[in-house]
Amino acid sequence: MTTLDGKAVAAAIRLELKSRAQAFEARAGRKIGLAVVLVGDDPASQVYVRNKAKACEETGIRSLTLTFPHNAPQGEIVRAVTSLADDTTVDGILVQLPLPDRLDAAAILAAIPPQKDVDGFSAENLGKLARNERACVACTPRGVMELLSRYRIETRGKHAVVIGRSNIVGRPMALLLLNADATVTVCHSQTKNLREECARADILVSAVGKPAFVTADMVKEGAVVVDVGISRINGKLCGDVAYEEVSERAAYLTPVPGGVGPMTIAMLLTNTVEAAERGLK
Ligand code: NAD
């Protein structure tokens, strides 16, 4: 079994991006800028935002974090996003999710112009992806595709099964695999015969969020298994896949941590660099 080492691949990508960020700065006379909007004091979100800011700094991207208290009015947040949209030194904008329930997340996200939507969550970017047109693609599924590609794993004609259909992982993941010529099955909480569906997969991507959800009997001998899930057991990170037993059957497998997670951040940086470069043309 070969480990799909997302940490190592992400490090190589970040090195490539560093020189692109330098080249951009030389041409544009300013650094690439990524703005992150954080509402409330959810500890996990705070950690994610800090990690994104750190990754930006290490890549030579200017990061700007706007924090709002959990009770900030909707209008104030929308106005802030709108002013970032108008700011020519800001190339990418992301709003850290989840937002507090009382807020209209869709309305806040709609204030991000598609060309600065580095999370790829907008209807326009998801719609373009569905039409197989060039789009800003959600970071996690894009990271999975990049990881497969760097290990030269063929998707054309392969049977790919995606477990999960969220707008940020499962759905764009299925579309990317389809656009890469795989035959795609999407499974979700209402799927009957999940085990049989998964056992037919040449490429199995799990994005559920339940520890040890994918067991060896769900995996075809020699399959490529990508574990997107992140859960915590006694403070320790784990994925959806029962790692030990699945590693006996899979040909390729991502670890958690060190698999898809680092690729997600690398793709956020990639989307930001690409957004900046597009703005220069
Ligand atoms: P979500 O809760 O929105 O979606 C989970 C999906 O799992 C749903 O579509 C649901 O239909 C499906 N599901 C739930 N129970 C099921 C069952 N019994 N059988 C089949 N399908 C079932 O979550 P999400 O935002 O898509 O994230 C999924 C997981 O990926 C979470 O663990 C999240 O933390 C993780 N995640 C990781 C990264 C990363 O960078 N590695 C990024 C985003 C999300």
Short mmCIF file of N, CA and C in Angstrom, two decimals, residues 33-187:
data_model
loop_
_atom_site.label_atom_id
_atom_site.label_comp_id
_atom_site.label_asym_id
_atom_site.label_seq_id
_atom_site.Cartn_x
_atom_site.Cartn_y
_atom_site.Cartn_z
N GLY A 33 -3.00 39.51 -1.90
CA GLY A 33 -3.72 39.67 -0.63
C GLY A 33 -4.89 38.71 -0.48
N LEU A 34 -4.98 38.08 0.68
CA LEU A 34 -6.14 37.22 1.00
C LEU A 34 -6.82 37.75 2.27
N ALA A 35 -8.11 38.02 2.17
CA ALA A 35 -8.85 38.49 3.34
C ALA A 35 -9.72 37.37 3.88
N VAL A 36 -9.67 37.20 5.20
CA VAL A 36 -10.48 36.17 5.86
C VAL A 36 -11.43 36.86 6.83
N VAL A 37 -12.70 36.50 6.74
CA VAL A 37 -13.70 37.09 7.62
C VAL A 37 -14.12 36.03 8.64
N LEU A 38 -13.96 36.39 9.90
CA LEU A 38 -14.28 35.45 10.98
C LEU A 38 -15.33 36.07 11.89
N VAL A 39 -16.43 35.35 12.08
CA VAL A 39 -17.50 35.87 12.95
C VAL A 39 -17.65 34.94 14.15
N GLY A 40 -17.60 35.53 15.36
CA GLY A 40 -17.81 34.72 16.56
C GLY A 40 -16.52 34.15 17.10
N ASP A 41 -16.66 33.28 18.13
CA ASP A 41 -15.45 32.80 18.81
C ASP A 41 -15.38 31.28 18.86
N ASP A 42 -15.84 30.63 17.78
CA ASP A 42 -15.72 29.18 17.69
C ASP A 42 -14.23 28.80 17.68
N PRO A 43 -13.78 28.01 18.67
CA PRO A 43 -12.33 27.73 18.78
C PRO A 43 -11.76 27.03 17.54
N ALA A 44 -12.51 26.09 16.94
CA ALA A 44 -11.99 25.38 15.76
C ALA A 44 -11.79 26.37 14.62
N SER A 45 -12.78 27.27 14.42
CA SER A 45 -12.66 28.27 13.35
C SER A 45 -11.46 29.18 13.59
N GLN A 46 -11.24 29.54 14.86
CA GLN A 46 -10.10 30.41 15.17
C GLN A 46 -8.79 29.72 14.79
N VAL A 47 -8.70 28.42 15.08
CA VAL A 47 -7.48 27.68 14.73
C VAL A 47 -7.32 27.64 13.21
N TYR A 48 -8.41 27.33 12.49
CA TYR A 48 -8.33 27.26 11.03
C TYR A 48 -7.86 28.60 10.45
N VAL A 49 -8.44 29.68 10.96
CA VAL A 49 -8.11 31.01 10.43
C VAL A 49 -6.64 31.34 10.72
N ARG A 50 -6.20 31.00 11.91
CA ARG A 50 -4.78 31.25 12.25
C ARG A 50 -3.87 30.46 11.33
N ASN A 51 -4.22 29.19 11.08
CA ASN A 51 -3.39 28.36 10.20
C ASN A 51 -3.34 28.91 8.78
N LYS A 52 -4.49 29.41 8.32
CA LYS A 52 -4.52 29.97 6.96
C LYS A 52 -3.65 31.22 6.89
N ALA A 53 -3.72 32.05 7.92
CA ALA A 53 -2.91 33.28 7.93
C ALA A 53 -1.42 32.93 7.94
N LYS A 54 -1.07 31.92 8.73
CA LYS A 54 0.34 31.50 8.82
C LYS A 54 0.81 30.97 7.45
N ALA A 55 -0.03 30.16 6.82
CA ALA A 55 0.34 29.60 5.50
C ALA A 55 0.53 30.72 4.49
N CYS A 56 -0.31 31.75 4.56
CA CYS A 56 -0.17 32.90 3.66
C CYS A 56 1.17 33.57 3.87
N GLU A 57 1.47 33.89 5.11
CA GLU A 57 2.72 34.59 5.41
C GLU A 57 3.91 33.80 4.88
N GLU A 58 3.89 32.49 5.10
CA GLU A 58 5.02 31.64 4.67
C GLU A 58 5.16 31.61 3.15
N THR A 59 4.06 31.92 2.45
CA THR A 59 4.09 31.86 0.99
C THR A 59 4.34 33.24 0.38
N GLY A 60 4.40 34.26 1.23
CA GLY A 60 4.59 35.62 0.71
C GLY A 60 3.29 36.27 0.29
N ILE A 61 2.18 35.78 0.84
CA ILE A 61 0.87 36.37 0.58
C ILE A 61 0.47 37.19 1.81
N ARG A 62 -0.02 38.40 1.56
CA ARG A 62 -0.45 39.24 2.69
C ARG A 62 -1.81 38.72 3.17
N SER A 63 -1.91 38.44 4.47
CA SER A 63 -3.21 37.99 4.95
C SER A 63 -3.81 39.04 5.87
N LEU A 64 -5.11 39.17 5.73
CA LEU A 64 -5.84 40.21 6.45
C LEU A 64 -7.04 39.52 7.08
N THR A 65 -7.10 39.52 8.41
CA THR A 65 -8.23 38.85 9.05
C THR A 65 -9.15 39.89 9.67
N LEU A 66 -10.42 39.84 9.29
CA LEU A 66 -11.42 40.74 9.87
C LEU A 66 -12.26 39.93 10.84
N THR A 67 -12.22 40.29 12.12
CA THR A 67 -13.00 39.52 13.08
C THR A 67 -14.19 40.33 13.58
N PHE A 68 -15.30 39.64 13.72
CA PHE A 68 -16.53 40.26 14.21
C PHE A 68 -17.02 39.48 15.42
N PRO A 69 -17.62 40.18 16.39
CA PRO A 69 -18.20 39.46 17.52
C PRO A 69 -19.39 38.61 17.05
N HIS A 70 -19.74 37.59 17.84
CA HIS A 70 -20.80 36.65 17.42
C HIS A 70 -22.14 37.35 17.19
N ASN A 71 -22.32 38.52 17.83
CA ASN A 71 -23.62 39.22 17.68
C ASN A 71 -23.56 40.37 16.67
N ALA A 72 -22.52 40.42 15.85
CA ALA A 72 -22.41 41.52 14.86
C ALA A 72 -23.59 41.46 13.90
N PRO A 73 -24.16 42.62 13.56
CA PRO A 73 -25.31 42.60 12.66
C PRO A 73 -24.94 42.15 11.24
N GLN A 74 -25.89 41.48 10.62
CA GLN A 74 -25.72 40.99 9.25
C GLN A 74 -25.21 42.09 8.31
N GLY A 75 -25.85 43.28 8.40
CA GLY A 75 -25.53 44.38 7.47
C GLY A 75 -24.07 44.79 7.58
N GLU A 76 -23.58 44.77 8.82
CA GLU A 76 -22.18 45.19 9.04
C GLU A 76 -21.21 44.22 8.36
N ILE A 77 -21.52 42.93 8.44
CA ILE A 77 -20.64 41.92 7.84
C ILE A 77 -20.71 42.03 6.31
N VAL A 78 -21.92 42.19 5.79
CA VAL A 78 -22.08 42.31 4.33
C VAL A 78 -21.32 43.55 3.83
N ARG A 79 -21.42 44.66 4.58
CA ARG A 79 -20.70 45.89 4.16
C ARG A 79 -19.19 45.65 4.15
N ALA A 80 -18.70 44.93 5.15
CA ALA A 80 -17.25 44.66 5.21
C ALA A 80 -16.82 43.82 4.01
N VAL A 81 -17.62 42.80 3.69
CA VAL A 81 -17.26 41.93 2.55
C VAL A 81 -17.31 42.75 1.26
N THR A 82 -18.32 43.62 1.16
CA THR A 82 -18.45 44.45 -0.04
C THR A 82 -17.24 45.37 -0.18
N SER A 83 -16.74 45.90 0.93
CA SER A 83 -15.60 46.80 0.79
C SER A 83 -14.34 46.01 0.43
N LEU A 84 -14.24 44.76 0.90
CA LEU A 84 -13.11 43.91 0.47
C LEU A 84 -13.23 43.60 -1.03
N ALA A 85 -14.48 43.43 -1.48
CA ALA A 85 -14.71 43.15 -2.90
C ALA A 85 -14.20 44.31 -3.76
N ASP A 86 -14.35 45.54 -3.24
CA ASP A 86 -13.93 46.73 -3.99
C ASP A 86 -12.44 47.05 -3.83
N ASP A 87 -11.80 46.40 -2.87
CA ASP A 87 -10.40 46.72 -2.55
C ASP A 87 -9.47 46.05 -3.58
N THR A 88 -8.76 46.86 -4.35
CA THR A 88 -7.94 46.30 -5.44
C THR A 88 -6.67 45.61 -4.92
N THR A 89 -6.39 45.74 -3.62
CA THR A 89 -5.22 45.03 -3.07
C THR A 89 -5.61 43.67 -2.46
N VAL A 90 -6.89 43.37 -2.51
CA VAL A 90 -7.38 42.08 -2.00
C VAL A 90 -7.76 41.20 -3.19
N ASP A 91 -7.07 40.07 -3.33
CA ASP A 91 -7.31 39.19 -4.48
C ASP A 91 -8.28 38.07 -4.17
N GLY A 92 -8.31 37.66 -2.91
CA GLY A 92 -9.19 36.57 -2.52
C GLY A 92 -9.90 36.90 -1.21
N ILE A 93 -11.14 36.44 -1.10
CA ILE A 93 -11.91 36.67 0.13
C ILE A 93 -12.50 35.34 0.56
N LEU A 94 -12.35 35.03 1.85
CA LEU A 94 -13.12 33.88 2.31
C LEU A 94 -13.79 34.20 3.64
N VAL A 95 -14.99 33.68 3.77
CA VAL A 95 -15.74 33.83 5.01
C VAL A 95 -15.66 32.47 5.71
N GLN A 96 -15.09 32.47 6.91
CA GLN A 96 -14.93 31.19 7.62
C GLN A 96 -16.29 30.64 8.03
N LEU A 97 -16.55 29.41 7.65
CA LEU A 97 -17.81 28.75 8.01
C LEU A 97 -17.54 27.74 9.14
N PRO A 98 -18.50 27.41 9.95
CA PRO A 98 -19.89 27.87 9.90
C PRO A 98 -20.06 29.26 10.51
N LEU A 99 -21.02 30.02 9.97
CA LEU A 99 -21.40 31.29 10.58
C LEU A 99 -22.45 31.02 11.65
N PRO A 100 -22.58 31.92 12.63
CA PRO A 100 -23.66 31.73 13.61
C PRO A 100 -25.01 31.58 12.90
N ASP A 101 -25.87 30.71 13.46
CA ASP A 101 -27.15 30.36 12.82
C ASP A 101 -28.02 31.56 12.46
N ARG A 102 -27.96 32.60 13.30
CA ARG A 102 -28.88 33.72 13.09
C ARG A 102 -28.53 34.51 11.81
N LEU A 103 -27.34 34.28 11.28
CA LEU A 103 -26.93 35.04 10.08
C LEU A 103 -27.38 34.32 8.81
N ASP A 104 -27.61 35.11 7.77
CA ASP A 104 -27.96 34.56 6.46
C ASP A 104 -26.65 34.34 5.70
N ALA A 105 -26.12 33.12 5.83
CA ALA A 105 -24.79 32.83 5.25
C ALA A 105 -24.80 33.05 3.74
N ALA A 106 -25.89 32.64 3.09
CA ALA A 106 -25.94 32.76 1.62
C ALA A 106 -25.81 34.22 1.20
N ALA A 107 -26.47 35.12 1.94
CA ALA A 107 -26.42 36.54 1.58
C ALA A 107 -25.01 37.10 1.79
N ILE A 108 -24.35 36.63 2.84
CA ILE A 108 -22.98 37.12 3.11
C ILE A 108 -22.04 36.60 2.02
N LEU A 109 -22.16 35.32 1.69
CA LEU A 109 -21.28 34.74 0.66
C LEU A 109 -21.55 35.38 -0.71
N ALA A 110 -22.79 35.78 -0.92
CA ALA A 110 -23.14 36.38 -2.22
C ALA A 110 -22.45 37.72 -2.43
N ALA A 111 -21.96 38.33 -1.35
CA ALA A 111 -21.26 39.61 -1.48
C ALA A 111 -19.81 39.43 -1.98
N ILE A 112 -19.37 38.18 -2.03
CA ILE A 112 -18.01 37.92 -2.56
C ILE A 112 -18.11 37.81 -4.08
N PRO A 113 -17.39 38.63 -4.82
CA PRO A 113 -17.46 38.48 -6.29
C PRO A 113 -16.83 37.15 -6.71
N PRO A 114 -17.38 36.49 -7.74
CA PRO A 114 -16.90 35.15 -8.12
C PRO A 114 -15.39 35.10 -8.36
N GLN A 115 -14.80 36.19 -8.90
CA GLN A 115 -13.36 36.14 -9.19
C GLN A 115 -12.51 36.21 -7.92
N LYS A 116 -13.11 36.62 -6.79
CA LYS A 116 -12.36 36.62 -5.52
C LYS A 116 -12.81 35.48 -4.60
N ASP A 117 -13.70 34.64 -5.09
CA ASP A 117 -14.28 33.56 -4.29
C ASP A 117 -13.32 32.37 -4.24
N VAL A 118 -12.25 32.51 -3.44
CA VAL A 118 -11.19 31.49 -3.43
C VAL A 118 -11.60 30.19 -2.75
N ASP A 119 -12.74 30.18 -2.07
CA ASP A 119 -13.28 28.94 -1.53
C ASP A 119 -14.12 28.20 -2.57
N GLY A 120 -14.51 28.92 -3.63
CA GLY A 120 -15.28 28.28 -4.70
C GLY A 120 -16.69 27.88 -4.31
N PHE A 121 -17.26 28.52 -3.30
CA PHE A 121 -18.58 28.12 -2.79
C PHE A 121 -19.73 28.83 -3.50
N SER A 122 -19.43 29.84 -4.32
CA SER A 122 -20.52 30.62 -4.91
C SER A 122 -21.28 29.80 -5.94
N ALA A 123 -22.53 30.20 -6.15
CA ALA A 123 -23.37 29.51 -7.14
C ALA A 123 -22.71 29.60 -8.51
N GLU A 124 -22.08 30.75 -8.80
CA GLU A 124 -21.46 30.91 -10.12
C GLU A 124 -20.30 29.92 -10.31
N ASN A 125 -19.44 29.83 -9.30
CA ASN A 125 -18.29 28.92 -9.45
C ASN A 125 -18.71 27.45 -9.44
N LEU A 126 -19.67 27.11 -8.56
CA LEU A 126 -20.15 25.72 -8.54
C LEU A 126 -20.88 25.39 -9.85
N GLY A 127 -21.61 26.39 -10.36
CA GLY A 127 -22.33 26.20 -11.64
C GLY A 127 -21.36 26.00 -12.79
N LYS A 128 -20.29 26.78 -12.80
CA LYS A 128 -19.28 26.62 -13.87
C LYS A 128 -18.64 25.24 -13.79
N LEU A 129 -18.36 24.81 -12.56
CA LEU A 129 -17.77 23.48 -12.38
C LEU A 129 -18.73 22.42 -12.93
N ALA A 130 -20.02 22.59 -12.64
CA ALA A 130 -21.02 21.63 -13.12
C ALA A 130 -21.06 21.61 -14.65
N ARG A 131 -20.75 22.77 -15.27
CA ARG A 131 -20.74 22.83 -16.74
C ARG A 131 -19.37 22.51 -17.32
N ASN A 132 -18.43 22.12 -16.45
CA ASN A 132 -17.06 21.80 -16.86
C ASN A 132 -16.39 23.00 -17.54
N GLU A 133 -16.65 24.18 -16.96
CA GLU A 133 -15.98 25.40 -17.42
C GLU A 133 -14.96 25.80 -16.37
N ARG A 134 -14.02 26.65 -16.75
CA ARG A 134 -13.01 27.09 -15.79
C ARG A 134 -13.65 27.81 -14.62
N ALA A 135 -13.30 27.40 -13.42
CA ALA A 135 -13.93 27.98 -12.23
C ALA A 135 -12.94 27.99 -11.09
N CYS A 136 -13.26 28.76 -10.07
CA CYS A 136 -12.52 28.68 -8.83
C CYS A 136 -13.13 27.50 -8.06
N VAL A 137 -12.34 26.46 -7.85
CA VAL A 137 -12.90 25.20 -7.33
C VAL A 137 -12.64 25.08 -5.83
N ALA A 138 -13.62 24.58 -5.12
CA ALA A 138 -13.52 24.38 -3.67
C ALA A 138 -12.20 23.66 -3.33
N CYS A 139 -11.56 24.14 -2.26
CA CYS A 139 -10.17 23.74 -1.99
C CYS A 139 -10.00 22.25 -1.66
N THR A 140 -10.90 21.68 -0.88
CA THR A 140 -10.70 20.29 -0.47
C THR A 140 -10.81 19.33 -1.66
N PRO A 141 -11.91 19.39 -2.44
CA PRO A 141 -11.95 18.47 -3.59
C PRO A 141 -10.87 18.77 -4.61
N ARG A 142 -10.52 20.03 -4.79
CA ARG A 142 -9.42 20.32 -5.72
C ARG A 142 -8.12 19.69 -5.21
N GLY A 143 -7.95 19.74 -3.90
CA GLY A 143 -6.76 19.14 -3.29
C GLY A 143 -6.71 17.63 -3.52
N VAL A 144 -7.87 16.99 -3.47
CA VAL A 144 -7.91 15.54 -3.71
C VAL A 144 -7.47 15.26 -5.16
N MET A 145 -7.99 16.04 -6.10
CA MET A 145 -7.63 15.82 -7.51
C MET A 145 -6.14 16.04 -7.73
N GLU A 146 -5.62 17.07 -7.10
CA GLU A 146 -4.19 17.39 -7.25
C GLU A 146 -3.33 16.26 -6.67
N LEU A 147 -3.77 15.72 -5.55
CA LEU A 147 -3.03 14.63 -4.92
C LEU A 147 -3.03 13.40 -5.86
N LEU A 148 -4.20 13.07 -6.43
CA LEU A 148 -4.27 11.94 -7.36
C LEU A 148 -3.35 12.19 -8.54
N SER A 149 -3.39 13.42 -9.04
CA SER A 149 -2.61 13.74 -10.23
C SER A 149 -1.10 13.65 -9.95
N ARG A 150 -0.67 14.13 -8.79
CA ARG A 150 0.77 14.08 -8.49
C ARG A 150 1.27 12.66 -8.29
N TYR A 151 0.38 11.75 -7.93
CA TYR A 151 0.76 10.33 -7.84
C TYR A 151 0.46 9.59 -9.14
N ARG A 152 0.11 10.36 -10.18
CA ARG A 152 -0.19 9.81 -11.50
C ARG A 152 -1.26 8.71 -11.45
N ILE A 153 -2.27 8.96 -10.66
CA ILE A 153 -3.38 8.00 -10.57
C ILE A 153 -4.41 8.37 -11.63
N GLU A 154 -4.64 7.45 -12.53
CA GLU A 154 -5.55 7.66 -13.66
C GLU A 154 -7.01 7.71 -13.17
N THR A 155 -7.78 8.67 -13.65
CA THR A 155 -9.21 8.71 -13.31
C THR A 155 -10.07 8.33 -14.51
N ARG A 156 -9.52 8.51 -15.72
CA ARG A 156 -10.32 8.26 -16.93
C ARG A 156 -10.84 6.83 -16.96
N GLY A 157 -12.16 6.71 -17.11
CA GLY A 157 -12.76 5.39 -17.24
C GLY A 157 -12.86 4.62 -15.93
N LYS A 158 -12.35 5.20 -14.84
CA LYS A 158 -12.39 4.50 -13.56
C LYS A 158 -13.74 4.70 -12.89
N HIS A 159 -14.11 3.77 -12.05
CA HIS A 159 -15.35 3.93 -11.30
C HIS A 159 -15.02 4.60 -9.97
N ALA A 160 -15.49 5.83 -9.81
CA ALA A 160 -15.23 6.58 -8.57
C ALA A 160 -16.50 6.63 -7.75
N VAL A 161 -16.37 6.40 -6.47
CA VAL A 161 -17.52 6.52 -5.56
C VAL A 161 -17.18 7.58 -4.53
N VAL A 162 -18.08 8.56 -4.40
CA VAL A 162 -17.91 9.63 -3.41
C VAL A 162 -18.97 9.43 -2.34
N ILE A 163 -18.55 9.36 -1.08
CA ILE A 163 -19.54 9.30 0.00
C ILE A 163 -19.65 10.70 0.59
N GLY A 164 -20.85 11.29 0.50
CA GLY A 164 -21.08 12.66 0.95
C GLY A 164 -21.49 13.53 -0.21
N ARG A 165 -22.41 14.46 0.03
CA ARG A 165 -22.92 15.30 -1.07
C ARG A 165 -23.01 16.77 -0.66
N SER A 166 -22.17 17.19 0.29
CA SER A 166 -22.23 18.60 0.72
C SER A 166 -21.73 19.49 -0.42
N ASN A 167 -22.14 20.77 -0.35
CA ASN A 167 -21.73 21.71 -1.39
C ASN A 167 -20.24 22.03 -1.32
N ILE A 168 -19.62 21.77 -0.17
CA ILE A 168 -18.21 22.16 -0.06
C ILE A 168 -17.26 20.99 -0.30
N VAL A 169 -17.75 19.76 -0.17
CA VAL A 169 -16.86 18.62 -0.44
C VAL A 169 -17.47 17.63 -1.44
N GLY A 170 -18.48 16.90 -1.02
CA GLY A 170 -18.97 15.76 -1.82
C GLY A 170 -19.40 16.14 -3.23
N ARG A 171 -20.23 17.17 -3.31
CA ARG A 171 -20.80 17.54 -4.62
C ARG A 171 -19.71 18.02 -5.61
N PRO A 172 -18.88 19.02 -5.21
CA PRO A 172 -17.82 19.41 -6.15
C PRO A 172 -16.82 18.27 -6.42
N MET A 173 -16.63 17.40 -5.44
CA MET A 173 -15.72 16.24 -5.64
C MET A 173 -16.25 15.36 -6.76
N ALA A 174 -17.55 15.07 -6.71
CA ALA A 174 -18.16 14.22 -7.74
C ALA A 174 -18.05 14.89 -9.11
N LEU A 175 -18.27 16.20 -9.15
CA LEU A 175 -18.20 16.92 -10.43
C LEU A 175 -16.78 16.90 -11.00
N LEU A 176 -15.79 17.09 -10.13
CA LEU A 176 -14.39 17.08 -10.59
C LEU A 176 -14.02 15.72 -11.16
N LEU A 177 -14.45 14.67 -10.48
CA LEU A 177 -14.13 13.32 -10.97
C LEU A 177 -14.84 13.05 -12.29
N LEU A 178 -16.07 13.53 -12.39
CA LEU A 178 -16.82 13.39 -13.65
C LEU A 178 -16.10 14.16 -14.77
N ASN A 179 -15.67 15.39 -14.46
CA ASN A 179 -14.96 16.20 -15.46
C ASN A 179 -13.63 15.56 -15.84
N ALA A 180 -13.11 14.71 -14.94
CA ALA A 180 -11.85 14.01 -15.23
C ALA A 180 -12.13 12.62 -15.80
N ASP A 181 -13.32 12.45 -16.37
CA ASP A 181 -13.67 11.23 -17.13
C ASP A 181 -13.86 9.97 -16.31
N ALA A 182 -14.07 10.13 -15.00
CA ALA A 182 -14.43 8.95 -14.22
C ALA A 182 -15.93 8.69 -14.36
N THR A 183 -16.35 7.47 -14.06
CA THR A 183 -17.78 7.15 -13.94
C THR A 183 -18.09 7.27 -12.46
N VAL A 184 -19.00 8.17 -12.12
CA VAL A 184 -19.10 8.58 -10.71
C VAL A 184 -20.42 8.15 -10.07
N THR A 185 -20.32 7.59 -8.89
CA THR A 185 -21.50 7.30 -8.07
C THR A 185 -21.38 8.17 -6.81
N VAL A 186 -22.47 8.84 -6.47
CA VAL A 186 -22.47 9.65 -5.24
C VAL A 186 -23.35 8.96 -4.21
N CYS A 187 -22.76 8.65 -3.06
CA CYS A 187 -23.53 8.02 -1.98
C CYS A 187 -23.74 9.04 -0.86
#
